[in-house]
Amino acid sequence: MKLLVINPNISDDVTALIEAEALRSASEGTELVVRTAGHGVEYIETRFESLIAAGAVAELIAEYTHDDGTPASDAGAGSAIDGVVVAAFGDPGMPALKELVGIPVIGITEAALCAAALQGQRFSIIAISDRIQAWYRDCVERFGFGGRLASIRSINQSLNSIGSVQADFKETLLALSRQAVAEDGADVVILAGAPLAGLARDLEGQIPVPVVDGISAGIRMAEAVVSLKSGTHRGGSFAAPPVKARRGLSPHLDAAMTAAQAAHLPATS
């Protein structure tokens, strides 16, 4: 199995954190292709920054997925991708990206929320900034988990560097997690965002409820969905966009849309 893991921001330091946790989480035999967005911002805090990141993610998906839209398992011994992990909390471009290719596209937010929901009734999200909270709340509601959100707690200080958030604020993040349990009634804590990838391992045993790492959840959920072999969206709301005139797209994105649309055309006798 081969997974494309995309960092939707432009920080190579964050990509390194993503890759390290993804490698620790992946099953034996899973190959990872980890890539950084080609354009965008250092880290994503707002809806508009997420909008910018979504385009960069779409470009990478179009570039690295198989030309005819088929999974690697159906394409012989080629280098095609079996699934995609969008590795930023808030899932830039999701769920729209599911319309682009005929393979599973999993965001770490939806993966973390599903993992938390399996382990407790109410969960809290621990985030890297106050500004990010509004976007995260939107995401939780969009995925249908609004009634199970106990709280979002976040760092309210300026960040020195996005790559050093864990080292700079480890004790703060631990305190916020414990407060979410003691004061907000969280049954599960989600450490949100790629900059916190791997922190759950460091804090093991120090928080009195299960702690979910978004990157780890994303990799494991993607592996599971790929292995289910459930089929692709040829109809319904996640089918490929209808064929219509378009212009100005990159060659990769234009080709990906053409392949998706061709694969989803109704059979003719």
PDB file of C-alpha atoms in Angstrom:
ATOM      1  CA  MET A   1       0.000   0.000   0.000  1.00  0.00           C
ATOM      2  CA  LYS A   2       1.253   3.468  -0.862  1.00  0.00           C
ATOM      3  CA  LEU A   3      -0.092   6.623   0.798  1.00  0.00           C
ATOM      4  CA  LEU A   4       0.468  10.199  -0.295  1.00  0.00           C
ATOM      5  CA  VAL A   5       0.781  12.356   2.833  1.00  0.00           C
ATOM      6  CA  ILE A   6       0.469  16.087   2.171  1.00  0.00           C
ATOM      7  CA  ASN A   7       1.472  18.948   4.441  1.00  0.00           C
ATOM      8  CA  PRO A   8      -0.869  21.760   3.275  1.00  0.00           C
ATOM      9  CA  ASN A   9       1.403  24.494   4.629  1.00  0.00           C
ATOM     10  CA  ILE A  10       4.859  25.466   3.363  1.00  0.00           C
ATOM     11  CA  SER A  11       6.853  24.692   6.522  1.00  0.00           C
ATOM     12  CA  ASP A  12       9.499  22.020   5.975  1.00  0.00           C
ATOM     13  CA  ASP A  13       9.934  21.761   9.763  1.00  0.00           C
ATOM     14  CA  VAL A  14       6.302  20.732  10.093  1.00  0.00           C
ATOM     15  CA  THR A  15       6.658  18.272   7.213  1.00  0.00           C
ATOM     16  CA  ALA A  16       9.501  16.633   9.130  1.00  0.00           C
ATOM     17  CA  LEU A  17       7.261  16.250  12.189  1.00  0.00           C
ATOM     18  CA  ILE A  18       4.488  14.801  10.013  1.00  0.00           C
ATOM     19  CA  GLU A  19       6.830  12.323   8.363  1.00  0.00           C
ATOM     20  CA  ALA A  20       8.353  11.156  11.642  1.00  0.00           C
ATOM     21  CA  GLU A  21       4.960  10.422  13.225  1.00  0.00           C
ATOM     22  CA  ALA A  22       3.567   8.936  10.014  1.00  0.00           C
ATOM     23  CA  LEU A  23       6.488   6.512   9.803  1.00  0.00           C
ATOM     24  CA  ARG A  24       5.977   5.489  13.444  1.00  0.00           C
ATOM     25  CA  SER A  25       2.259   4.938  12.821  1.00  0.00           C
ATOM     26  CA  ALA A  26       2.270   3.191   9.454  1.00  0.00           C
ATOM     27  CA  SER A  27       1.856  -0.558   9.245  1.00  0.00           C
ATOM     28  CA  GLU A  28       4.591  -2.791   7.894  1.00  0.00           C
ATOM     29  CA  GLY A  29       4.356  -2.755   4.126  1.00  0.00           C
ATOM     30  CA  THR A  30       2.860   0.732   3.896  1.00  0.00           C
ATOM     31  CA  GLU A  31       4.974   3.094   1.809  1.00  0.00           C
ATOM     32  CA  LEU A  32       4.674   6.820   2.439  1.00  0.00           C
ATOM     33  CA  VAL A  33       5.193   9.643  -0.037  1.00  0.00           C
ATOM     34  CA  VAL A  34       5.364  12.819   2.072  1.00  0.00           C
ATOM     35  CA  ARG A  35       5.151  16.173   0.328  1.00  0.00           C
ATOM     36  CA  THR A  36       4.917  19.869   1.266  1.00  0.00           C
ATOM     37  CA  ALA A  37       2.537  22.356  -0.345  1.00  0.00           C
ATOM     38  CA  GLY A  38       4.129  24.232  -3.218  1.00  0.00           C
ATOM     39  CA  HIS A  39       2.531  27.523  -2.222  1.00  0.00           C
ATOM     40  CA  GLY A  40       0.637  28.954   0.725  1.00  0.00           C
ATOM     41  CA  VAL A  41       1.431  30.054   4.259  1.00  0.00           C
ATOM     42  CA  GLU A  42       3.753  28.961   7.059  1.00  0.00           C
ATOM     43  CA  TYR A  43       0.889  27.548   9.095  1.00  0.00           C
ATOM     44  CA  ILE A  44      -2.879  27.693   8.691  1.00  0.00           C
ATOM     45  CA  GLU A  45      -5.068  29.477  11.228  1.00  0.00           C
ATOM     46  CA  THR A  46      -8.016  30.887   9.282  1.00  0.00           C
ATOM     47  CA  ARG A  47     -10.686  29.923   6.774  1.00  0.00           C
ATOM     48  CA  PHE A  48      -9.036  31.997   4.057  1.00  0.00           C
ATOM     49  CA  GLU A  49      -5.610  30.459   4.640  1.00  0.00           C
ATOM     50  CA  SER A  50      -7.332  27.086   4.423  1.00  0.00           C
ATOM     51  CA  LEU A  51      -8.821  28.109   1.078  1.00  0.00           C
ATOM     52  CA  ILE A  52      -5.343  28.895  -0.261  1.00  0.00           C
ATOM     53  CA  ALA A  53      -4.000  25.591   1.067  1.00  0.00           C
ATOM     54  CA  ALA A  54      -6.806  23.601  -0.544  1.00  0.00           C
ATOM     55  CA  GLY A  55      -5.596  24.556  -4.006  1.00  0.00           C
ATOM     56  CA  ALA A  56      -2.042  23.516  -3.190  1.00  0.00           C
ATOM     57  CA  VAL A  57      -3.268  20.162  -1.873  1.00  0.00           C
ATOM     58  CA  ALA A  58      -5.364  19.572  -4.991  1.00  0.00           C
ATOM     59  CA  GLU A  59      -2.318  20.209  -7.171  1.00  0.00           C
ATOM     60  CA  LEU A  60      -0.244  17.612  -5.301  1.00  0.00           C
ATOM     61  CA  ILE A  61      -3.040  15.042  -5.388  1.00  0.00           C
ATOM     62  CA  ALA A  62      -3.397  15.589  -9.133  1.00  0.00           C
ATOM     63  CA  GLU A  63       0.365  15.275  -9.637  1.00  0.00           C
ATOM     64  CA  TYR A  64       0.903  12.097  -7.655  1.00  0.00           C
ATOM     65  CA  THR A  65      -2.221  10.033  -8.267  1.00  0.00           C
ATOM     66  CA  HIS A  66      -2.365   7.599 -11.151  1.00  0.00           C
ATOM     67  CA  ASP A  67      -3.074   9.055 -14.583  1.00  0.00           C
ATOM     68  CA  ASP A  68      -6.180   6.946 -15.132  1.00  0.00           C
ATOM     69  CA  GLY A  69      -7.478   7.428 -11.605  1.00  0.00           C
ATOM     70  CA  THR A  70      -7.092   3.803 -10.539  1.00  0.00           C
ATOM     71  CA  PRO A  71      -5.514   2.635  -7.270  1.00  0.00           C
ATOM     72  CA  ALA A  72      -2.042   1.093  -7.384  1.00  0.00           C
ATOM     73  CA  SER A  73      -3.473  -2.328  -6.542  1.00  0.00           C
ATOM     74  CA  ASP A  74      -5.435  -2.199  -9.791  1.00  0.00           C
ATOM     75  CA  ALA A  75      -2.645  -0.690 -11.864  1.00  0.00           C
ATOM     76  CA  GLY A  76      -0.029  -3.415 -11.686  1.00  0.00           C
ATOM     77  CA  ALA A  77       3.443  -2.777 -10.351  1.00  0.00           C
ATOM     78  CA  GLY A  78       3.481   0.967 -11.064  1.00  0.00           C
ATOM     79  CA  SER A  79       4.060   3.741  -8.576  1.00  0.00           C
ATOM     80  CA  ALA A  80       0.433   4.825  -8.236  1.00  0.00           C
ATOM     81  CA  ILE A  81      -1.040   6.003  -4.943  1.00  0.00           C
ATOM     82  CA  ASP A  82      -3.626   3.950  -3.007  1.00  0.00           C
ATOM     83  CA  GLY A  83      -4.794   6.698  -0.646  1.00  0.00           C
ATOM     84  CA  VAL A  84      -4.183  10.294   0.384  1.00  0.00           C
ATOM     85  CA  VAL A  85      -3.805  11.834   3.852  1.00  0.00           C
ATOM     86  CA  VAL A  86      -4.355  15.600   4.126  1.00  0.00           C
ATOM     87  CA  ALA A  87      -2.101  16.332   7.092  1.00  0.00           C
ATOM     88  CA  ALA A  88      -3.352  19.605   8.526  1.00  0.00           C
ATOM     89  CA  PHE A  89      -5.986  19.904  11.208  1.00  0.00           C
ATOM     90  CA  GLY A  90      -9.005  21.616   9.707  1.00  0.00           C
ATOM     91  CA  ASP A  91      -8.659  19.446   6.572  1.00  0.00           C
ATOM     92  CA  PRO A  92      -8.089  22.134   3.898  1.00  0.00           C
ATOM     93  CA  GLY A  93     -10.132  21.306   0.806  1.00  0.00           C
ATOM     94  CA  MET A  94     -12.090  18.526   2.469  1.00  0.00           C
ATOM     95  CA  PRO A  95     -14.497  17.024   1.729  1.00  0.00           C
ATOM     96  CA  ALA A  96     -14.378  18.463  -1.812  1.00  0.00           C
ATOM     97  CA  LEU A  97     -11.068  16.711  -2.555  1.00  0.00           C
ATOM     98  CA  LYS A  98     -12.895  13.368  -2.404  1.00  0.00           C
ATOM     99  CA  GLU A  99     -14.464  14.297  -5.762  1.00  0.00           C
ATOM    100  CA  LEU A 100     -11.107  14.499  -7.549  1.00  0.00           C
ATOM    101  CA  VAL A 101      -9.794  10.930  -7.506  1.00  0.00           C
ATOM    102  CA  GLY A 102     -11.092   7.389  -7.218  1.00  0.00           C
ATOM    103  CA  ILE A 103      -9.043   6.562  -4.128  1.00  0.00           C
ATOM    104  CA  PRO A 104      -9.680   7.368  -0.455  1.00  0.00           C
ATOM    105  CA  VAL A 105      -8.763  10.906   0.595  1.00  0.00           C
ATOM    106  CA  ILE A 106      -8.658  11.187   4.390  1.00  0.00           C
ATOM    107  CA  GLY A 107      -8.163  14.350   6.436  1.00  0.00           C
ATOM    108  CA  ILE A 108      -6.523  14.176   9.842  1.00  0.00           C
ATOM    109  CA  THR A 109      -9.423  16.096  11.394  1.00  0.00           C
ATOM    110  CA  GLU A 110     -12.083  13.635  10.307  1.00  0.00           C
ATOM    111  CA  ALA A 111      -9.766  10.761  11.268  1.00  0.00           C
ATOM    112  CA  ALA A 112      -9.085  12.217  14.721  1.00  0.00           C
ATOM    113  CA  LEU A 113     -12.764  12.965  15.327  1.00  0.00           C
ATOM    114  CA  CYS A 114     -13.756   9.436  14.368  1.00  0.00           C
ATOM    115  CA  ALA A 115     -11.017   7.967  16.578  1.00  0.00           C
ATOM    116  CA  ALA A 116     -12.116  10.146  19.498  1.00  0.00           C
ATOM    117  CA  ALA A 117     -15.775   9.237  18.998  1.00  0.00           C
ATOM    118  CA  LEU A 118     -14.879   5.543  19.256  1.00  0.00           C
ATOM    119  CA  GLN A 119     -13.187   6.096  22.618  1.00  0.00           C
ATOM    120  CA  GLY A 120     -15.467   8.487  24.473  1.00  0.00           C
ATOM    121  CA  GLN A 121     -18.676  10.481  24.400  1.00  0.00           C
ATOM    122  CA  ARG A 122     -17.185  13.987  24.542  1.00  0.00           C
ATOM    123  CA  PHE A 123     -13.823  15.238  23.334  1.00  0.00           C
ATOM    124  CA  SER A 124     -11.738  18.387  23.585  1.00  0.00           C
ATOM    125  CA  ILE A 125      -9.361  19.808  21.003  1.00  0.00           C
ATOM    126  CA  ILE A 126      -6.054  21.334  22.070  1.00  0.00           C
ATOM    127  CA  ALA A 127      -4.864  23.893  19.505  1.00  0.00           C
ATOM    128  CA  ILE A 128      -1.850  26.073  18.851  1.00  0.00           C
ATOM    129  CA  SER A 129      -3.584  29.485  18.770  1.00  0.00           C
ATOM    130  CA  ASP A 130      -6.766  31.275  19.766  1.00  0.00           C
ATOM    131  CA  ARG A 131      -7.257  32.544  16.205  1.00  0.00           C
ATOM    132  CA  ILE A 132      -7.575  29.000  14.895  1.00  0.00           C
ATOM    133  CA  GLN A 133     -10.586  28.114  17.061  1.00  0.00           C
ATOM    134  CA  ALA A 134     -13.310  29.469  14.766  1.00  0.00           C
ATOM    135  CA  TRP A 135     -12.084  27.423  11.808  1.00  0.00           C
ATOM    136  CA  TYR A 136     -11.797  24.289  13.944  1.00  0.00           C
ATOM    137  CA  ARG A 137     -15.349  24.712  15.244  1.00  0.00           C
ATOM    138  CA  ASP A 138     -16.588  24.963  11.670  1.00  0.00           C
ATOM    139  CA  CYS A 139     -14.796  21.706  10.851  1.00  0.00           C
ATOM    140  CA  VAL A 140     -16.236  19.843  13.826  1.00  0.00           C
ATOM    141  CA  GLU A 141     -19.746  20.949  12.860  1.00  0.00           C
ATOM    142  CA  ARG A 142     -19.210  20.026   9.200  1.00  0.00           C
ATOM    143  CA  PHE A 143     -18.261  16.486  10.135  1.00  0.00           C
ATOM    144  CA  GLY A 144     -21.319  16.149  12.377  1.00  0.00           C
ATOM    145  CA  PHE A 145     -19.581  16.041  15.762  1.00  0.00           C
ATOM    146  CA  GLY A 146     -20.652  19.422  17.143  1.00  0.00           C
ATOM    147  CA  GLY A 147     -22.791  17.866  19.881  1.00  0.00           C
ATOM    148  CA  ARG A 148     -19.825  15.891  21.196  1.00  0.00           C
ATOM    149  CA  LEU A 149     -17.319  18.754  21.398  1.00  0.00           C
ATOM    150  CA  ALA A 150     -16.587  19.534  25.037  1.00  0.00           C
ATOM    151  CA  SER A 151     -14.210  22.422  24.325  1.00  0.00           C
ATOM    152  CA  ILE A 152     -11.391  23.851  22.278  1.00  0.00           C
ATOM    153  CA  ARG A 153      -8.511  25.114  24.376  1.00  0.00           C
ATOM    154  CA  SER A 154      -5.531  26.825  22.834  1.00  0.00           C
ATOM    155  CA  ILE A 155      -2.195  28.544  23.371  1.00  0.00           C
ATOM    156  CA  ASN A 156      -2.771  32.299  23.721  1.00  0.00           C
ATOM    157  CA  GLN A 157       0.843  33.410  23.308  1.00  0.00           C
ATOM    158  CA  SER A 158       2.864  34.328  20.249  1.00  0.00           C
ATOM    159  CA  LEU A 159       4.702  31.419  18.656  1.00  0.00           C
ATOM    160  CA  ASN A 160       8.461  31.630  18.292  1.00  0.00           C
ATOM    161  CA  SER A 161       8.568  29.128  15.437  1.00  0.00           C
ATOM    162  CA  ILE A 162       5.936  26.747  14.109  1.00  0.00           C
ATOM    163  CA  GLY A 163       8.482  23.941  14.138  1.00  0.00           C
ATOM    164  CA  SER A 164       9.294  24.387  17.829  1.00  0.00           C
ATOM    165  CA  VAL A 165       5.767  24.654  19.283  1.00  0.00           C
ATOM    166  CA  GLN A 166       6.058  21.335  21.102  1.00  0.00           C
ATOM    167  CA  ALA A 167       9.365  22.228  22.729  1.00  0.00           C
ATOM    168  CA  ASP A 168       8.305  25.775  23.564  1.00  0.00           C
ATOM    169  CA  PHE A 169       4.824  25.002  24.936  1.00  0.00           C
ATOM    170  CA  LYS A 170       4.886  21.390  26.088  1.00  0.00           C
ATOM    171  CA  GLU A 171       3.905  22.223  29.672  1.00  0.00           C
ATOM    172  CA  THR A 172       1.200  24.635  28.489  1.00  0.00           C
ATOM    173  CA  LEU A 173      -0.269  21.996  26.179  1.00  0.00           C
ATOM    174  CA  LEU A 174      -0.203  19.450  28.988  1.00  0.00           C
ATOM    175  CA  ALA A 175      -1.975  21.883  31.341  1.00  0.00           C
ATOM    176  CA  LEU A 176      -4.624  22.689  28.711  1.00  0.00           C
ATOM    177  CA  SER A 177      -5.243  18.984  28.185  1.00  0.00           C
ATOM    178  CA  ARG A 178      -5.697  18.349  31.890  1.00  0.00           C
ATOM    179  CA  GLN A 179      -8.035  21.346  32.197  1.00  0.00           C
ATOM    180  CA  ALA A 180     -10.145  19.998  29.335  1.00  0.00           C
ATOM    181  CA  VAL A 181     -10.653  16.790  31.297  1.00  0.00           C
ATOM    182  CA  ALA A 182     -11.140  18.297  34.751  1.00  0.00           C
ATOM    183  CA  GLU A 183     -13.154  21.399  33.830  1.00  0.00           C
ATOM    184  CA  ASP A 184     -14.802  20.642  30.472  1.00  0.00           C
ATOM    185  CA  GLY A 185     -15.691  16.983  30.915  1.00  0.00           C
ATOM    186  CA  ALA A 186     -13.627  15.638  28.024  1.00  0.00           C
ATOM    187  CA  ASP A 187     -13.476  11.857  27.712  1.00  0.00           C
ATOM    188  CA  VAL A 188     -10.841  12.119  24.984  1.00  0.00           C
ATOM    189  CA  VAL A 189      -8.282  14.794  24.116  1.00  0.00           C
ATOM    190  CA  ILE A 190      -7.247  15.538  20.522  1.00  0.00           C
ATOM    191  CA  LEU A 191      -3.864  17.235  20.076  1.00  0.00           C
ATOM    192  CA  ALA A 192      -4.714  19.210  16.966  1.00  0.00           C
ATOM    193  CA  GLY A 193      -2.473  20.105  14.091  1.00  0.00           C
ATOM    194  CA  ALA A 194       0.626  18.810  12.391  1.00  0.00           C
ATOM    195  CA  PRO A 195       2.930  20.982  14.558  1.00  0.00           C
ATOM    196  CA  LEU A 196       1.879  18.759  17.480  1.00  0.00           C
ATOM    197  CA  ALA A 197       2.546  15.487  15.640  1.00  0.00           C
ATOM    198  CA  GLY A 198       4.128  12.972  17.990  1.00  0.00           C
ATOM    199  CA  LEU A 199       3.415  14.913  21.179  1.00  0.00           C
ATOM    200  CA  ALA A 200       0.815  12.378  22.289  1.00  0.00           C
ATOM    201  CA  ARG A 201       3.592   9.805  22.572  1.00  0.00           C
ATOM    202  CA  ASP A 202       5.668  12.143  24.740  1.00  0.00           C
ATOM    203  CA  LEU A 203       2.711  12.838  27.049  1.00  0.00           C
ATOM    204  CA  GLU A 204       1.645   9.203  27.390  1.00  0.00           C
ATOM    205  CA  GLY A 205       0.366   8.518  30.900  1.00  0.00           C
ATOM    206  CA  GLN A 206       0.297  12.199  31.892  1.00  0.00           C
ATOM    207  CA  ILE A 207      -3.294  12.880  30.775  1.00  0.00           C
ATOM    208  CA  PRO A 208      -6.008  10.761  32.439  1.00  0.00           C
ATOM    209  CA  VAL A 209      -7.997  10.033  29.245  1.00  0.00           C
ATOM    210  CA  PRO A 210      -7.152   8.728  25.759  1.00  0.00           C
ATOM    211  CA  VAL A 211      -5.142  11.190  23.669  1.00  0.00           C
ATOM    212  CA  VAL A 212      -5.495  11.213  19.878  1.00  0.00           C
ATOM    213  CA  ASP A 213      -2.737  12.348  17.516  1.00  0.00           C
ATOM    214  CA  GLY A 214      -4.186  13.555  14.208  1.00  0.00           C
ATOM    215  CA  ILE A 215      -1.309  12.298  12.048  1.00  0.00           C
ATOM    216  CA  SER A 216      -1.353   8.850  13.611  1.00  0.00           C
ATOM    217  CA  ALA A 217      -5.140   8.669  13.269  1.00  0.00           C
ATOM    218  CA  GLY A 218      -4.961   9.842   9.657  1.00  0.00           C
ATOM    219  CA  ILE A 219      -2.430   7.190   8.643  1.00  0.00           C
ATOM    220  CA  ARG A 220      -4.247   4.366  10.413  1.00  0.00           C
ATOM    221  CA  MET A 221      -7.680   5.403   9.133  1.00  0.00           C
ATOM    222  CA  ALA A 222      -6.369   5.736   5.583  1.00  0.00           C
ATOM    223  CA  GLU A 223      -4.853   2.263   5.764  1.00  0.00           C
ATOM    224  CA  ALA A 224      -8.147   0.882   7.046  1.00  0.00           C
ATOM    225  CA  VAL A 225     -10.310   2.541   4.393  1.00  0.00           C
ATOM    226  CA  VAL A 226      -7.969   1.484   1.576  1.00  0.00           C
ATOM    227  CA  SER A 227      -8.026  -2.085   2.903  1.00  0.00           C
ATOM    228  CA  LEU A 228     -11.825  -2.134   3.029  1.00  0.00           C
ATOM    229  CA  LYS A 229     -11.939  -1.918  -0.789  1.00  0.00           C
ATOM    230  CA  SER A 230     -15.380  -0.360  -0.541  1.00  0.00           C
ATOM    231  CA  GLY A 231     -15.406   0.986  -4.104  1.00  0.00           C
ATOM    232  CA  THR A 232     -15.419   4.497  -5.503  1.00  0.00           C
ATOM    233  CA  HIS A 233     -17.889   7.358  -5.803  1.00  0.00           C
ATOM    234  CA  ARG A 234     -19.476   6.996  -9.243  1.00  0.00           C
ATOM    235  CA  GLY A 235     -22.705   8.617  -8.120  1.00  0.00           C
ATOM    236  CA  GLY A 236     -24.034  10.685  -5.245  1.00  0.00           C
ATOM    237  CA  SER A 237     -22.661  13.952  -3.958  1.00  0.00           C
ATOM    238  CA  PHE A 238     -18.995  12.865  -4.135  1.00  0.00           C
ATOM    239  CA  ALA A 239     -19.005  11.796  -7.769  1.00  0.00           C
ATOM    240  CA  ALA A 240     -16.596  13.649 -10.057  1.00  0.00           C
ATOM    241  CA  PRO A 241     -17.598  17.186 -11.056  1.00  0.00           C
ATOM    242  CA  PRO A 242     -19.694  17.281 -14.260  1.00  0.00           C
ATOM    243  CA  VAL A 243     -17.951  17.839 -17.583  1.00  0.00           C
ATOM    244  CA  LYS A 244     -18.008  21.505 -18.576  1.00  0.00           C
ATOM    245  CA  ALA A 245     -15.763  24.157 -20.101  1.00  0.00           C
ATOM    246  CA  ARG A 246     -12.743  25.137 -17.991  1.00  0.00           C
ATOM    247  CA  ARG A 247      -9.510  27.059 -18.463  1.00  0.00           C
ATOM    248  CA  GLY A 248      -6.403  28.153 -16.615  1.00  0.00           C
ATOM    249  CA  LEU A 249      -5.860  24.893 -14.700  1.00  0.00           C
ATOM    250  CA  SER A 250      -2.417  23.354 -14.375  1.00  0.00           C
ATOM    251  CA  PRO A 251      -1.762  20.381 -16.670  1.00  0.00           C
ATOM    252  CA  HIS A 252      -1.795  17.958 -13.709  1.00  0.00           C
ATOM    253  CA  LEU A 253      -5.090  19.249 -12.344  1.00  0.00           C
ATOM    254  CA  ASP A 254      -6.729  19.372 -15.756  1.00  0.00           C
ATOM    255  CA  ALA A 255      -5.622  15.787 -16.449  1.00  0.00           C
ATOM    256  CA  ALA A 256      -6.863  14.611 -13.046  1.00  0.00           C
ATOM    257  CA  MET A 257     -10.294  16.110 -13.644  1.00  0.00           C
ATOM    258  CA  THR A 258     -10.467  14.586 -17.102  1.00  0.00           C
ATOM    259  CA  ALA A 259      -9.523  11.153 -15.737  1.00  0.00           C
ATOM    260  CA  ALA A 260     -12.032  11.401 -12.887  1.00  0.00           C
ATOM    261  CA  GLN A 261     -14.829  12.450 -15.202  1.00  0.00           C
ATOM    262  CA  ALA A 262     -14.018   9.709 -17.725  1.00  0.00           C
ATOM    263  CA  ALA A 263     -13.962   7.054 -14.999  1.00  0.00           C
ATOM    264  CA  HIS A 264     -17.373   8.149 -13.738  1.00  0.00           C
ATOM    265  CA  LEU A 265     -19.206   8.371 -17.049  1.00  0.00           C
ATOM    266  CA  PRO A 266     -22.203   5.994 -17.170  1.00  0.00           C
ATOM    267  CA  ALA A 267     -21.649   2.786 -19.100  1.00  0.00           C
ATOM    268  CA  THR A 268     -23.080   2.651 -22.616  1.00  0.00           C
ATOM    269  CA  SER A 269     -24.325  -0.421 -24.434  1.00  0.00           C
TER     270      SER A 269
END
